[in-house]
Amino acid sequence: MTGSTHPRTGAPGPVGGLSGLRSLLTQRMRSGQLGTLPIVGALIVIWLVFQLLNPHFLSSDNLVNLTLQSAATGVIALGIVLVLLVGQIDLSVGSVSGLAAAVVAIGSVQLGWPTLLAVVVALGVGAVVGVLYGALTTRLGLPSFVLTLAGLLVFAGLQLRVLGPTGSVNLPFRSTLVRLSQQGFLAPAASSAIVAAVVLGYAAMLMVERARRRRAELPVASPVDLGVRIGALALVLGSSVAYLNTNRGVGVTFALFVSLVAVVDLLLRRTRWGRAVRAVGGNVESARRAGIPVRRTFVSVFVACSTLAALGGVLSVGRLAAANQATGGGDANLTAIAAAVIGGTSLFGGRGSAWSALLGVLVIQSISSGLTLLNLDTAVRYVITGLVLALAIAIDTLMRRAREV
Amino acid sequence: MSSPVLSLRGVSKSFGAVRALAHVDLDVRTHEVVAVVGDNGSGKSTLAGVLSGALVPDAGQVELDGRPVTLASPGLARALGIAAVFQDGALCENLDVVENLFLGQEVTAGPLLDEVAMEKEAWSLLNKLAARVPSVRVPVGALTGGQRQAVAIARTLLGDPRVVVLDEPTAALGITQTAEVLNLVERLRDDGHAVVLISSSIVDVQAVADSIVVLRLGRTNGVFDADQVSYEDLIAAMTGATPVGRRTRPARREENVT
């Protein structure tokens, strides 16, 4: 073993400095573990290009709109990240979100349910769909690709039936859901306090972890490294929130989306369930031999995905103040799936992060918003988003090949 | 000689019309490596399956400390102190070393995983085997074949099993990596485990085994003392060429039963 090793445990010591970072990068590139780095780079490039073409692009007003547009699709993409992680796919998230939207609208407007009840019922519909998919894939071994394609049609049909002959239901603007989605912003003081709490919490977590590792005689990160990580989080989070606060602020729905991403990220990295999800996606047979409850893992993931899709539908009802036959139709489905892949979650299972839902949806919405500012139509948007998706898949496939050589 | 930890007595297993194992006996003791060799189709993998609890024999007995037991599943076998390492290691390539070692038996602190405790234990397991990995936080997919086997073997040690069954651990490895894995096998023995090494490589087996059981067409075709048997004797026993001397037990003693 070269380099510094820990005297007692034999664990290699930390590598610090710029040369360490560079060697880490090359090693990651060779072993195909780039993670979210390419997508962060791509996002910066996209923003710079659109800013050069239209100086309004990075204005706080446009960025606030961008965040509001991202929430619903992003929540759906988060569910897609989970199914991709176990090596499955759910092509029906669009129509499930549409069905949930219809349920919320009909329930709260025509049946007079309280908003909360309507939302809970809609999420319940999503969960039932997930249980159904999970049972059919694990018990009968149906491939999720075709099963969810069938589901897409079935739930699109149910959506039309629930909406009834008018095919469209408008929500009153005084509805809690609409007010929360359209005008719900965190107060500047509240969002700043949340940022401070998150940064302090993160710092405390790192310090506690470091102390525990030191006590366990494991290699610990250098104080500089810790400082850089905490500083980077404070900088990114603090400056984005401060910038959004110069306009309307941080939308409640976007804050909900980002917190969901953070929670799912924690579940994936730090719980037995998350480890089971990644193990099943990596190698089902190995996971089964290791005693992982494979079926239960699959079912839980399908339930999470469909429920998140339903939540996405609920958020879109709030944002548009209406549910109609087009909700969750058209490109909504594919945009959510594309966002997960563009964000860096592998189509081949086992590799990816909850954050790829956030990054992917920001890329797609940035392209969409930028092209709209340039007065380019949907045709161009489709083509460019498609090309970015193709690029993302190419990177995913090349990385996979790099790992196998 | 101490009494065996694990014994097979007259174990038979058929798959349809194919008799994979017929009346096989095997004794495994602590501080001992018993190698099982045989040509393709000799029943080695079936034997590994029976020992690890993946297959239940049709006839005969599995005895642990002299008492008959039924190894109905790999989980049950593990609980009884018998751990198996499969040829491909049964690892998840996308997970890192610590994650693989503790897969399915993670250490938790409250609702969250206790990564610090697991990482510490991972180093101590790997150090016990004198196994060298660059880091316990790299995905297993980035390790060499020998390092992966080290991880797979280290994983079996988690429950401190008495018997470790290794099914073709060196089949896919190069020369250096094979030597590494054989070192691990010796270390397992020195730590007081009873080791069953199932292999088709006579060279590997002669390097580390204390006694060698030859399987041929599902039957025991001789049990040899590894120090005294020659390569040619083993080949003869494996292929069924003219039996030669130094056999300690008559082969095909129940030739006419089937």
XYZ file of C-alpha atoms in Angstrom:
663
model
C 0.000 0.000 0.000
C 1.464 3.332 -0.976
C 0.980 6.723 0.597
C 0.208 7.365 4.207
C -1.601 4.610 6.019
C -3.248 4.753 9.352
C -1.019 3.167 11.998
C -3.658 0.945 13.560
C -6.364 0.206 11.061
C -4.197 0.087 7.956
C -6.671 2.352 6.235
C -5.150 4.688 3.690
C -4.867 8.268 4.856
C -6.754 11.162 3.327
C -5.565 12.636 0.073
C -5.696 16.389 0.117
C -4.922 19.340 -2.077
C -5.369 20.066 -5.730
C -3.308 17.128 -6.995
C -5.468 14.843 -4.872
C -8.581 16.296 -6.448
C -7.172 15.836 -9.930
C -6.139 12.238 -9.316
C -9.559 11.580 -7.814
C -11.147 12.994 -10.978
C -9.063 10.911 -13.372
C -9.601 7.812 -11.284
C -13.326 8.415 -11.293
C -13.391 9.029 -15.012
C -11.469 5.830 -15.734
C -13.683 3.760 -13.482
C -16.832 5.373 -14.847
C -17.941 7.020 -11.604
C -18.386 10.598 -12.682
C -21.638 11.039 -10.821
C -23.236 14.452 -11.062
C -20.143 16.347 -12.248
C -20.905 16.415 -16.014
C -24.455 17.567 -15.451
C -23.447 20.439 -13.172
C -20.996 21.520 -15.864
C -23.678 21.218 -18.545
C -26.106 23.304 -16.498
C -23.534 26.090 -16.108
C -22.792 26.056 -19.849
C -26.508 26.164 -20.706
C -27.056 29.105 -18.368
C -24.067 31.038 -19.735
C -25.108 30.471 -23.356
C -28.712 31.579 -22.787
C -27.561 34.532 -20.726
C -25.345 35.652 -23.640
C -28.255 35.258 -26.071
C -30.809 36.963 -23.827
C -29.756 39.026 -20.817
C -33.150 38.446 -19.208
C -32.441 34.718 -18.796
C -30.587 34.863 -15.476
C -32.806 37.617 -14.079
C -34.282 36.762 -10.709
C -37.780 37.019 -12.185
C -37.045 34.367 -14.799
C -35.255 32.110 -12.307
C -38.224 32.271 -9.923
C -40.450 31.186 -12.814
C -37.965 28.442 -13.611
C -38.173 27.058 -10.080
C -41.978 27.166 -10.109
C -42.080 25.326 -13.447
C -39.628 22.709 -12.179
C -41.454 21.550 -9.054
C -44.174 19.294 -10.510
C -41.989 17.646 -13.170
C -39.147 17.377 -10.684
C -41.235 15.471 -8.144
C -42.257 13.017 -10.877
C -38.625 12.698 -11.998
C -37.630 11.867 -8.410
C -39.883 8.810 -8.563
C -38.341 7.848 -11.896
C -34.883 8.039 -10.301
C -36.027 5.413 -7.781
C -37.390 2.960 -10.370
C -34.302 3.422 -12.532
C -32.132 2.658 -9.491
C -33.710 -0.794 -9.148
C -33.274 -1.312 -12.894
C -36.951 -0.872 -13.788
C -38.928 1.832 -15.556
C -42.324 3.436 -15.135
C -43.631 4.874 -18.391
C -47.031 5.712 -16.932
C -46.000 8.484 -14.510
C -47.574 11.090 -16.803
C -51.016 9.520 -16.861
C -50.846 8.624 -13.155
C -50.119 12.295 -12.425
C -52.995 13.222 -14.745
C -55.336 10.838 -12.928
C -54.283 12.245 -9.560
C -54.836 15.757 -10.891
C -58.337 14.788 -12.020
C -59.094 13.218 -8.616
C -57.972 16.338 -6.741
C -59.918 18.678 -8.998
C -63.137 16.650 -9.033
C -62.886 15.895 -5.326
C -62.334 19.449 -4.163
C -64.537 21.253 -6.711
C -67.448 18.961 -7.559
C -67.603 16.784 -4.459
C -66.704 19.562 -2.072
C -64.001 17.640 -0.222
C -61.555 19.611 1.889
C -58.342 20.207 -0.076
C -56.282 18.040 2.226
C -58.657 15.081 1.831
C -58.631 15.446 -1.962
C -54.839 15.488 -1.969
C -54.616 12.441 0.290
C -57.068 10.497 -1.890
C -55.079 11.429 -5.005
C -51.827 10.261 -3.396
C -53.627 7.094 -2.298
C -54.617 6.411 -5.907
C -50.948 6.718 -6.825
C -49.908 4.326 -4.062
C -52.486 1.735 -5.191
C -51.159 1.933 -8.748
C -47.667 1.325 -7.364
C -48.775 -1.701 -5.347
C -50.398 -3.090 -8.490
C -47.235 -2.626 -10.569
C -45.081 -4.067 -7.798
C -47.269 -7.127 -7.367
C -47.494 -7.816 -11.096
C -43.753 -7.433 -11.708
C -42.604 -9.444 -8.689
C -45.286 -12.159 -8.572
C -45.924 -12.709 -12.280
C -42.557 -11.457 -13.508
C -44.111 -9.027 -16.001
C -41.527 -6.653 -17.472
C -42.185 -3.181 -16.099
C -41.473 -1.622 -19.481
C -44.586 -3.148 -21.079
C -46.658 -3.322 -17.910
C -46.384 0.422 -17.295
C -47.004 1.086 -20.993
C -50.308 -0.726 -20.503
C -50.808 1.269 -17.315
C -50.235 4.488 -19.258
C -53.291 3.741 -21.406
C -55.436 2.430 -18.566
C -54.846 5.422 -16.303
C -55.143 7.919 -19.147
C -58.544 6.349 -19.780
C -59.480 6.569 -16.097
C -58.353 10.197 -16.077
C -60.814 11.000 -18.914
C -63.598 9.127 -17.145
C -62.991 10.896 -13.815
C -62.938 14.293 -15.505
C -66.315 13.526 -17.054
C -67.882 14.895 -20.237
C -66.573 18.451 -19.851
C -63.025 17.132 -19.790
C -61.796 20.044 -17.742
C -62.256 21.284 -14.198
C -61.096 24.689 -13.036
C -60.149 25.339 -9.448
C -61.193 28.611 -7.835
C -58.284 30.927 -7.226
C -59.086 31.075 -3.529
C -58.432 27.312 -3.258
C -55.622 26.581 -0.809
C -53.832 24.428 -3.347
C -53.841 27.117 -6.014
C -52.835 29.884 -3.638
C -50.020 27.796 -2.230
C -48.704 26.813 -5.671
C -49.055 30.179 -7.395
C -48.474 32.696 -4.655
C -46.956 30.615 -1.886
C -43.441 31.884 -1.257
C -41.265 31.482 1.779
C -40.782 34.801 3.565
C -37.200 36.056 3.029
C -36.535 35.750 6.759
C -37.884 32.191 6.811
C -35.903 31.035 3.788
C -32.712 32.628 5.151
C -33.301 30.929 8.500
C -33.807 27.594 6.751
C -30.575 28.042 4.797
C -28.704 28.850 8.005
C -30.235 25.852 9.778
C -29.382 23.494 6.894
C -25.787 24.727 6.662
C -25.293 24.529 10.433
C -26.935 21.108 10.556
C -24.711 19.872 7.743
C -21.618 21.263 9.462
C -22.605 19.677 12.774
C -23.232 16.337 11.061
C -19.810 16.421 9.404
C -18.094 17.338 12.666
C -19.829 14.591 14.632
C -19.011 12.083 11.908
C -15.396 13.243 11.909
C -15.121 12.902 15.679
C -16.620 9.415 15.560
C -14.253 8.360 12.782
C -11.293 9.698 14.733
C -12.391 7.746 17.787
C -12.770 4.632 15.612
C -9.245 5.277 14.286
C -10.471 5.631 10.721
C -9.010 8.169 8.299
C -10.668 11.566 8.682
C -11.139 14.371 6.222
C -8.799 17.324 6.650
C -10.257 20.509 8.200
C -9.646 22.281 4.865
C -11.717 19.647 3.081
C -14.532 20.023 5.613
C -14.380 23.798 5.312
C -14.575 23.597 1.524
C -17.618 21.327 1.644
C -19.491 23.411 4.193
C -18.477 26.619 2.427
C -19.621 25.304 -0.946
C -23.021 24.344 0.443
C -23.396 27.708 2.196
C -22.357 29.552 -0.953
C -24.620 27.687 -3.399
C -27.648 27.548 -1.115
C -27.196 31.029 0.366
C -26.582 32.854 -2.904
C -29.438 31.100 -4.773
C -31.917 31.842 -1.989
C -30.680 35.431 -1.624
C -30.987 35.944 -5.390
C -34.494 34.466 -5.551
C -35.424 36.647 -2.571
C -34.608 39.790 -4.585
C -37.721 38.830 -6.580
C -40.717 36.888 -5.266
C -38.585 34.428 -3.324
C -38.484 30.652 -2.948
C -41.745 29.022 -4.017
C -43.358 26.703 -1.489
C -43.732 23.977 -4.119
C -40.088 24.254 -5.151
C -39.010 24.146 -1.502
C -41.157 21.017 -1.096
C -39.511 19.443 -4.142
C -35.971 20.202 -2.931
C -36.716 18.883 0.557
C -38.169 15.696 -0.943
C -34.960 15.269 -2.937
C -32.881 15.751 0.221
C -35.002 13.246 2.168
C -34.850 10.633 -0.608
C -31.098 11.196 -0.854
C -30.748 10.506 2.878
C -32.956 7.400 2.600
C -30.905 6.089 -0.315
C -27.515 6.640 1.260
C -28.098 6.086 4.947
C -30.866 3.528 5.466
C -31.152 -0.214 4.963
C -33.983 0.409 2.496
C -31.779 2.649 0.362
C -28.989 0.132 0.388
C -31.429 -2.600 -0.630
C -32.627 -0.414 -3.524
C -29.096 0.104 -4.845
C -28.121 -3.523 -4.286
C -31.172 -4.825 -6.156
C -30.421 -2.440 -9.018
C -26.789 -3.527 -9.108
C -27.298 -7.286 -9.059
C -30.628 -8.851 -8.146
C -29.164 -12.323 -7.652
C -26.382 -11.139 -5.350
C -28.874 -9.086 -3.372
C -31.151 -12.096 -2.968
C -28.268 -14.302 -1.829
C -27.248 -11.630 0.674
C -30.691 -11.892 2.216
C -32.178 -8.649 0.855
C -36.006 -8.769 0.659
C -35.961 -8.303 -3.103
C -39.714 -8.371 -3.770
C -40.535 -5.974 -0.974
C -37.867 -3.607 -2.282
C -39.323 -3.636 -5.798
C -42.865 -3.053 -4.522
C -41.787 -0.190 -2.245
C -40.014 1.506 -5.130
C -43.006 1.221 -7.480
C -45.251 2.596 -4.730
C -42.870 5.513 -4.102
C -42.656 6.282 -7.820
C -46.413 6.261 -8.451
C -47.103 8.248 -5.282
C -44.549 10.873 -6.272
C -46.107 10.948 -9.761
C -49.497 11.570 -8.127
C -47.970 14.357 -6.026
C -46.551 15.853 -9.214
C -50.086 15.827 -10.647
C -51.433 17.551 -7.536
C -48.751 20.257 -7.802
C -49.550 20.846 -11.464
C -53.250 21.270 -10.632
C -52.252 23.949 -8.143
C -49.970 25.681 -10.573
C -52.438 25.717 -13.488
C -55.541 26.084 -11.271
C -57.125 23.408 -13.445
C -57.109 19.740 -14.313
C -57.942 18.763 -17.857
C -57.463 15.965 -20.338
C -54.000 17.240 -21.234
C -52.665 17.211 -17.649
C -49.822 14.737 -17.515
C -50.229 14.033 -21.218
C -48.148 15.170 -24.147
C -44.498 15.453 -23.282
C -44.963 15.606 -19.478
C -44.315 11.881 -19.181
C -41.177 11.829 -21.245
C -39.858 15.073 -19.768
C -39.892 13.549 -16.291
C -38.149 10.382 -17.461
C -35.649 12.387 -19.515
C -34.923 14.615 -16.500
C -33.909 11.632 -14.366
C -31.574 10.319 -17.057
C -30.139 13.713 -17.985
C -29.534 14.277 -14.277
C -27.155 11.328 -14.320
C -29.152 8.351 -13.087
C -28.147 5.294 -15.068
C -30.700 3.451 -17.203
C -28.858 0.250 -16.343
C -29.767 0.275 -12.664
C -27.922 0.707 -9.401
C -26.224 4.032 -10.144
C -27.629 7.463 -9.579
C -28.629 9.950 -6.973
C -31.777 11.700 -5.852
C -30.104 14.967 -6.806
C -30.185 13.966 -10.457
C -33.944 14.684 -10.395
C -33.221 18.300 -9.386
C -30.308 18.783 -11.791
C -32.082 17.068 -14.693
C -35.275 19.024 -14.338
C -33.307 22.289 -14.040
C -31.510 21.485 -17.300
C -34.740 20.683 -19.139
C -36.640 23.680 -17.785
C -33.668 25.977 -18.453
C -33.598 24.895 -22.080
C -37.344 25.342 -22.314
C -37.290 28.745 -20.630
C -34.278 29.953 -22.627
C -35.821 28.979 -25.954
C -39.095 30.648 -25.006
C -37.191 33.859 -24.252
C -35.604 33.588 -27.697
C -39.088 33.242 -29.219
C -38.345 29.768 -30.480
C -41.277 27.389 -30.600
C -42.041 23.955 -29.185
C -40.545 22.266 -32.231
C -37.071 23.572 -31.425
C -37.539 22.782 -27.747
C -38.412 19.153 -28.487
C -35.426 18.734 -30.787
C -32.926 20.283 -28.372
C -34.258 18.439 -25.317
C -34.133 15.211 -27.324
C -30.534 15.855 -28.334
C -29.545 16.568 -24.719
C -31.221 13.319 -23.675
C -29.322 11.437 -26.391
C -26.099 12.993 -25.109
C -26.932 11.965 -21.536
C -27.597 8.374 -22.603
C -24.356 8.366 -24.580
C -22.423 9.455 -21.474
C -24.238 6.854 -19.364
C -23.438 4.084 -21.850
C -19.800 5.126 -22.294
C -19.319 5.262 -18.514
C -20.788 1.798 -18.232
C -18.388 0.557 -20.888
C -15.487 2.218 -19.072
C -16.459 0.315 -15.926
C -16.550 -3.000 -17.727
C -13.167 -2.784 -19.427
C -7.415 -36.468 15.002
C -10.209 -34.293 16.336
C -13.780 -35.214 15.568
C -15.269 -33.594 12.473
C -17.356 -30.402 12.705
C -19.339 -31.118 9.590
C -19.896 -34.527 8.010
C -21.795 -35.822 5.029
C -22.942 -39.428 5.310
C -24.081 -41.201 2.170
C -25.463 -38.040 0.587
C -27.257 -38.445 -2.745
C -28.897 -35.856 -4.961
C -30.618 -36.310 -8.313
C -31.899 -33.828 -10.833
C -34.563 -35.682 -12.787
C -32.823 -38.698 -14.263
C -29.362 -37.335 -13.594
C -27.712 -38.572 -10.441
C -25.447 -35.688 -9.476
C -24.262 -37.119 -6.151
C -24.339 -40.746 -5.044
C -23.495 -41.855 -1.501
C -20.907 -39.206 -0.875
C -19.118 -39.056 2.479
C -17.127 -36.057 3.641
C -15.577 -35.013 6.947
C -14.450 -31.467 7.721
C -12.465 -30.542 10.833
C -11.421 -27.242 12.300
C -7.902 -26.106 11.387
C -8.188 -28.180 8.246
C -8.664 -27.527 4.539
C -10.533 -30.308 2.792
C -10.357 -29.968 -0.953
C -12.937 -31.474 -3.256
C -11.674 -31.967 -6.790
C -13.243 -33.504 -9.829
C -13.683 -33.115 -13.551
C -16.592 -31.214 -15.075
C -19.873 -32.903 -14.174
C -18.388 -34.794 -11.250
C -20.890 -33.258 -8.820
C -18.658 -30.600 -7.234
C -21.165 -27.782 -7.572
C -23.977 -29.977 -6.284
C -21.843 -30.796 -3.264
C -21.223 -27.087 -2.711
C -24.969 -26.540 -2.932
C -25.673 -29.226 -0.342
C -23.025 -27.862 2.046
C -24.228 -24.274 1.732
C -27.886 -25.135 2.168
C -28.849 -24.154 -1.376
C -29.743 -27.783 -2.206
C -31.353 -30.359 0.044
C -30.060 -33.914 -0.504
C -32.507 -36.677 -1.520
C -30.867 -39.216 0.745
C -28.151 -39.360 3.367
C -27.354 -37.123 6.289
C -25.614 -33.859 7.010
C -24.174 -33.907 10.522
C -22.987 -30.959 12.535
C -20.914 -31.998 15.568
C -22.231 -35.509 15.073
C -25.898 -34.480 15.187
C -27.992 -34.689 12.012
C -29.184 -31.284 10.728
C -31.259 -30.170 7.770
C -29.726 -27.275 5.855
C -32.947 -26.079 4.287
C -31.672 -22.699 3.095
C -28.419 -20.729 2.872
C -29.749 -18.532 5.668
C -30.266 -21.529 7.932
C -26.823 -22.872 7.069
C -25.338 -19.502 7.975
C -27.198 -19.513 11.256
C -25.682 -22.917 11.995
C -22.212 -21.570 11.271
C -21.694 -22.689 7.680
C -20.901 -19.881 5.233
C -20.367 -20.249 1.506
C -18.487 -18.163 -1.057
C -19.727 -18.639 -4.577
C -17.660 -18.573 -7.732
C -18.703 -15.068 -8.752
C -18.598 -13.888 -5.151
C -22.246 -12.756 -5.299
C -21.201 -9.128 -4.963
C -22.963 -5.994 -6.174
C -20.444 -4.182 -8.368
C -22.044 -0.791 -7.890
C -21.703 -0.923 -4.106
C -18.450 -0.230 -2.315
C -16.498 -2.688 -0.199
C -18.142 -1.807 3.114
C -21.611 -1.863 1.560
C -20.982 -5.304 0.081
C -19.485 -6.736 3.258
C -22.524 -5.771 5.318
C -25.178 -6.217 2.636
C -28.287 -7.658 4.241
C -26.806 -7.403 7.753
C -26.091 -3.702 8.070
C -25.211 -2.183 11.413
C -27.684 0.537 12.309
C -27.741 3.317 14.844
C -31.402 4.174 15.244
C -33.065 4.438 11.833
C -29.812 5.253 10.040
C -26.857 3.096 9.085
C -23.792 3.235 11.294
C -21.173 3.729 8.576
C -18.345 4.358 11.025
C -18.850 1.071 12.867
C -19.166 -0.830 9.598
C -16.074 0.749 8.074
C -14.033 -0.055 11.176
C -15.218 -3.647 11.191
C -14.521 -3.889 7.445
C -10.879 -2.940 7.958
C -10.500 -5.381 10.804
C -11.976 -8.227 8.711
C -9.758 -7.413 5.740
C -6.704 -7.078 7.963
C -7.454 -10.419 9.559
C -7.254 -11.918 6.075
C -4.234 -9.720 5.251
C -6.264 -8.781 2.182
C -5.173 -5.659 0.406
C -7.724 -3.322 -1.135
C -6.940 0.264 -2.169
C -9.903 1.655 -0.231
C -13.048 0.299 1.365
C -15.004 3.122 -0.259
C -14.427 2.188 -3.906
C -17.123 0.292 -5.793
C -16.330 -3.406 -5.936
C -16.533 -3.187 -9.735
C -13.254 -1.238 -9.686
C -11.351 -4.013 -7.841
C -9.340 -6.887 -9.327
C -10.769 -10.406 -9.331
C -8.528 -11.405 -6.424
C -9.587 -8.409 -4.359
C -13.231 -9.197 -5.054
C -12.751 -12.740 -3.810
C -11.085 -11.304 -0.714
C -14.172 -9.170 -0.135
C -16.446 -12.160 -0.719
C -14.440 -14.281 1.716
C -14.259 -11.480 4.286
C -18.030 -11.234 4.075
C -18.441 -14.857 5.134
C -16.420 -14.126 8.265
C -18.973 -11.591 9.540
C -20.987 -14.153 11.480
C -17.776 -15.912 12.596
C -18.754 -19.213 10.947
C -17.073 -22.500 11.879
C -17.177 -23.893 8.365
C -16.344 -21.902 5.223
C -17.254 -23.461 1.878
C -15.457 -21.988 -1.141
C -16.898 -22.967 -4.527
C -14.286 -22.523 -7.275
C -12.853 -19.318 -5.773
C -9.953 -19.193 -8.232
C -11.760 -20.226 -11.423
C -11.703 -16.798 -13.073
C -8.396 -15.547 -11.677
C -4.868 -15.043 -12.980
C -1.747 -16.491 -11.366
C -1.003 -13.694 -8.876
C -4.603 -13.320 -7.842
C -4.962 -17.086 -7.423
C -1.959 -17.026 -5.086
C -3.621 -14.223 -3.099
C -6.826 -16.207 -2.713
C -4.920 -19.352 -1.691
C -3.182 -17.289 0.986
C -6.620 -16.296 2.250
C -7.630 -19.964 2.381
C -4.591 -20.782 4.517
C -5.353 -17.874 6.770
C -8.897 -19.126 7.271
C -7.492 -22.458 8.374
C -4.942 -20.844 10.675
C -7.751 -18.857 12.289
C -9.415 -22.125 13.220
C -12.091 -22.386 10.574
C -12.945 -25.647 8.908
C -12.535 -25.003 5.186
C -14.013 -26.851 2.222
C -12.266 -25.823 -0.983
C -14.092 -26.971 -4.083
C -11.931 -26.667 -7.151
C -11.079 -28.146 -10.505
C -7.462 -27.072 -10.248
C -5.238 -29.818 -8.850
C -2.334 -27.392 -8.510
C -4.334 -25.043 -6.286
C -5.654 -27.871 -4.217
C -2.224 -29.430 -3.633
C -0.917 -26.022 -2.560
C -3.249 -25.552 0.387
C -5.304 -28.668 1.151
C -4.710 -31.042 4.047
C -6.805 -33.789 2.557
C -8.228 -34.177 -0.902
C -11.513 -35.819 -1.800
C -11.866 -36.797 -5.440
C -15.311 -36.871 -6.981
C -15.983 -38.732 -10.158
C -19.432 -39.000 -11.730
C -21.062 -38.068 -8.452
C -19.212 -40.615 -6.346
C -16.303 -40.389 -3.964
C -13.397 -41.823 -5.926
C -10.800 -41.679 -3.210
C -9.730 -39.628 -0.223
C -6.080 -38.684 -0.187
C -3.589 -37.161 2.181
C -2.448 -34.011 0.361
C 1.183 -34.427 1.464
C 1.538 -37.840 -0.037
C -0.596 -37.951 -3.132
C 0.941 -37.140 -6.508
C -0.520 -35.123 -9.353
C -0.749 -38.294 -11.456
C -2.659 -40.164 -8.758
C -5.209 -37.363 -8.565
C -5.600 -37.204 -12.338
C -6.095 -40.945 -12.387
C -8.745 -40.763 -9.689
C -10.516 -37.840 -11.356
C -10.607 -39.323 -14.824
C -11.052 -42.952 -13.930
C -7.782 -44.111 -15.388
C -6.246 -47.186 -13.787
C -6.432 -46.694 -10.036
C -3.054 -46.430 -8.446
C -1.752 -46.884 -4.956
C -1.884 -44.825 -1.784
C -5.620 -44.820 -1.754
C -6.844 -44.597 1.774
C -10.344 -45.686 1.116
C -11.701 -48.046 -1.506
C -13.542 -46.317 -4.281
C -16.881 -47.275 -5.741
C -17.664 -49.345 -2.751
C -21.359 -49.228 -3.502
C -21.059 -49.633 -7.215
C -24.015 -51.946 -7.569
C -26.536 -50.145 -5.414
C -28.082 -48.123 -8.178
